DNA sequence: AATGAATGAGGGTTCATTCAT
DNA sequence: GATGAATGAACCCTCATTCAT
């Protein structure tokens, strides 16, 4: 099993396409292989099994996004701008690829328990990133000291995730990235009138 | 297929138990039948098929919750108190039944597309409830006029849902209902310092 | 998994036929089901899996033979007559059913390790029967006291088994049962001249 | 396909090791190639296919034994001594190599039909050797004229084979070669008391 | 001669649903 | 109404073999 052959990404991209177009349960290995232009068995030269392929898919797409964010966020000073960049980038990633959005928001959620635990594992750094941003903000007195950081992280991720999911369910017919600004404002200032 | 025999709820409760204890994929119709103390075929006298049983389960438990909320919310005046009651009641419902929480937050999410669309349908009144609360708040100048109501609803639901899911994943080992207040505050006032 | 329905033996007999006619490796479950006139899944109502079906087949046919022999041998006094009856009955059993002979002597031997260990387990009582016969013969001073009973049992079984196998390989074209007498004599008296 | 390169025996010995240590079904060509220190494809430069490799293995090991016996047996006069030498040598060959014994007595038996027919072919000279010994013995009036030579050969081979197999099954924990003498005696004199 | 990446055919088993009793 | 024995469609993965290098 050798990761990173030329066919490694070829197969992952084929999986994204097949799952997005056929749905998780109809995404047979043979269908993915055909889409990738390789034999069924070739998939098993690059992935231990079907689950491993799907986990790798998520790792490759989200994991790489998270790593990129870790780097980019270092350049920014204020907590508010950091949070905005994260939300905007999250939206941009999924707005860029219709298929990837369908796969991460809808199809991969119906994976079995083991697979979903692995996916949760990949998301851990995302939450750690949120923790760090909020802690820094608190130290810089930008974020209220009363805030429960873990709860706030869940609020942020839950809001972002639910927003993307709704956008996918509504056939991606409005501008997702444009929602970064208002969502960011609501998260920072709340929904209350007179936020002066 | 006649709903509301004496065995109707018996079967739904058996389904909750079996899914919570065995997981979605190991919850065969025969296992649910055994837990309910009826024959496999009997289930098909009350439900059209397995999907219908699961949708009915969600409808019965969440739908009834939403109807109850619609009534109770009428008694309350302020938008802030309405939102608090909704969040708190949502948390209370799931904190009350360990099994139901596992089923709605983890197991039912891995259902197939068709089933999940039906579940989304059941949740629609929940979102309409949120829309109404926010619109009223806006009219009463409690909620900022700049707010995108649909986006704010997604933020609220996403935050609540993610909070419950994390509580379930962490084996329900802390007090979920106690999180209603801080979450409510963050949603209303945001995370910003000096929320005066 | 309920043994002994009316279809239990129906399936076992179908397995014997299909294996004998197609060979061990070409004996798919679906082929056996078709021959038995049942659905594929029905086989799994009576047998845990394919291995269990094959073990049951051997148990049913050889196990029942061994039990019958245990009873019949009690009626006979002399060790020589007991041994003769055993050999003759063994030959008769397999001469009676062309298919069963092919299955036990050729096809079932290419089973996997686990299956073959189970088959060896079924044969244990056969060896215990031989041990008992020889021990009795030794006590009655019919069998030489110098004999290693375990080795002698292996000689007897090996001779009988090899004789049947050769008869099957040669397409069962000569009278197997007729070989009981000369084989019995050789086992008792050896091949030496002047066995007076 | 050229037999007898330097790697020919290298591959065969690797096959014996791999089959003995992993079992017949887990003995993939790739595993044998790795053990032999060659590439998968190289095996096909020396053997037509996997079956051919296994047949060659048996031929190389048993065929060479039989040829050696043909020579050595010419030096001996009496039928009894010839038979003893054959049994003893057979036992010695397999007692010498734990791996070879496992492969010939257990693993190779679960080969497919075609392969086992080829193996039977290799054993034919062994049976011819037995026929010749018995015929000579009969002419020299050492062996009873009533004996069916083919049946007697099967008795001898079956006894020897079953004895080795039992020794392997019992983890080779007793002295196999020591059984040559008592087995030889039983074959010659039978199990009857008073063999004077 | 030697390599090893790529190929692709093939089968045991589960479980939602039916229907004769 | 209630039963539960019977149905049968659907799919991941292995591994012997090839062939371009």
mmCIF file with all atom_site columns, C-alpha atoms in Angstrom, chain C residues 192-193, chain D residues 77-80 82 132-145:
data_model
loop_
_atom_site.group_PDB
_atom_site.id
_atom_site.type_symbol
_atom_site.label_atom_id
_atom_site.label_alt_id
_atom_site.label_comp_id
_atom_site.label_asym_id
_atom_site.label_entity_id
_atom_site.label_seq_id
_atom_site.pdbx_PDB_ins_code
_atom_site.Cartn_x
_atom_site.Cartn_y
_atom_site.Cartn_z
_atom_site.occupancy
_atom_site.B_iso_or_equiv
_atom_site.pdbx_formal_charge
_atom_site.auth_seq_id
_atom_site.auth_comp_id
_atom_site.auth_asym_id
_atom_site.auth_atom_id
_atom_site.pdbx_PDB_model_num
ATOM 1  C CA . UNK C 1 192 ? 3.571  -63.838 4.640  1.00 0.00 ? 192 UNK C CA 1
ATOM 2  C CA . UNK C 1 193 ? 3.458  -67.310 3.071  1.00 0.00 ? 193 UNK C CA 1
ATOM 3  C CA . UNK D 2 77  ? 17.655 -59.732 -1.965 1.00 0.00 ? 77  UNK D CA 1
ATOM 4  C CA . UNK D 2 78  ? 14.804 -60.618 0.388  1.00 0.00 ? 78  UNK D CA 1
ATOM 5  C CA . UNK D 2 79  ? 11.348 -59.140 -0.055 1.00 0.00 ? 79  UNK D CA 1
ATOM 6  C CA . UNK D 2 80  ? 11.070 -58.539 3.680  1.00 0.00 ? 80  UNK D CA 1
ATOM 7  C CA . UNK D 2 82  ? 13.241 -54.561 0.739  1.00 0.00 ? 82  UNK D CA 1
ATOM 8  C CA . UNK D 2 132 ? 7.629  -55.442 -8.111 1.00 0.00 ? 132 UNK D CA 1
ATOM 9  C CA . UNK D 2 133 ? 8.669  -56.201 -4.549 1.00 0.00 ? 133 UNK D CA 1
ATOM 10 C CA . UNK D 2 134 ? 5.525  -58.195 -3.905 1.00 0.00 ? 134 UNK D CA 1
ATOM 11 C CA . UNK D 2 135 ? 5.743  -60.055 -7.212 1.00 0.00 ? 135 UNK D CA 1
ATOM 12 C CA . UNK D 2 136 ? 9.306  -61.037 -6.523 1.00 0.00 ? 136 UNK D CA 1
ATOM 13 C CA . UNK D 2 137 ? 8.318  -62.122 -3.040 1.00 0.00 ? 137 UNK D CA 1
ATOM 14 C CA . UNK D 2 138 ? 5.560  -64.221 -4.467 1.00 0.00 ? 138 UNK D CA 1
ATOM 15 C CA . UNK D 2 139 ? 7.890  -65.868 -6.962 1.00 0.00 ? 139 UNK D CA 1
ATOM 16 C CA . UNK D 2 140 ? 10.323 -66.579 -4.165 1.00 0.00 ? 140 UNK D CA 1
ATOM 17 C CA . UNK D 2 141 ? 7.444  -68.094 -2.176 1.00 0.00 ? 141 UNK D CA 1
ATOM 18 C CA . UNK D 2 142 ? 7.926  -65.549 0.608  1.00 0.00 ? 142 UNK D CA 1
ATOM 19 C CA . UNK D 2 143 ? 4.615  -63.917 -0.085 1.00 0.00 ? 143 UNK D CA 1
ATOM 20 C CA . UNK D 2 144 ? 1.447  -65.932 -0.089 1.00 0.00 ? 144 UNK D CA 1
ATOM 21 C CA . UNK D 2 145 ? 0.173  -66.717 -3.580 1.00 0.00 ? 145 UNK D CA 1
#
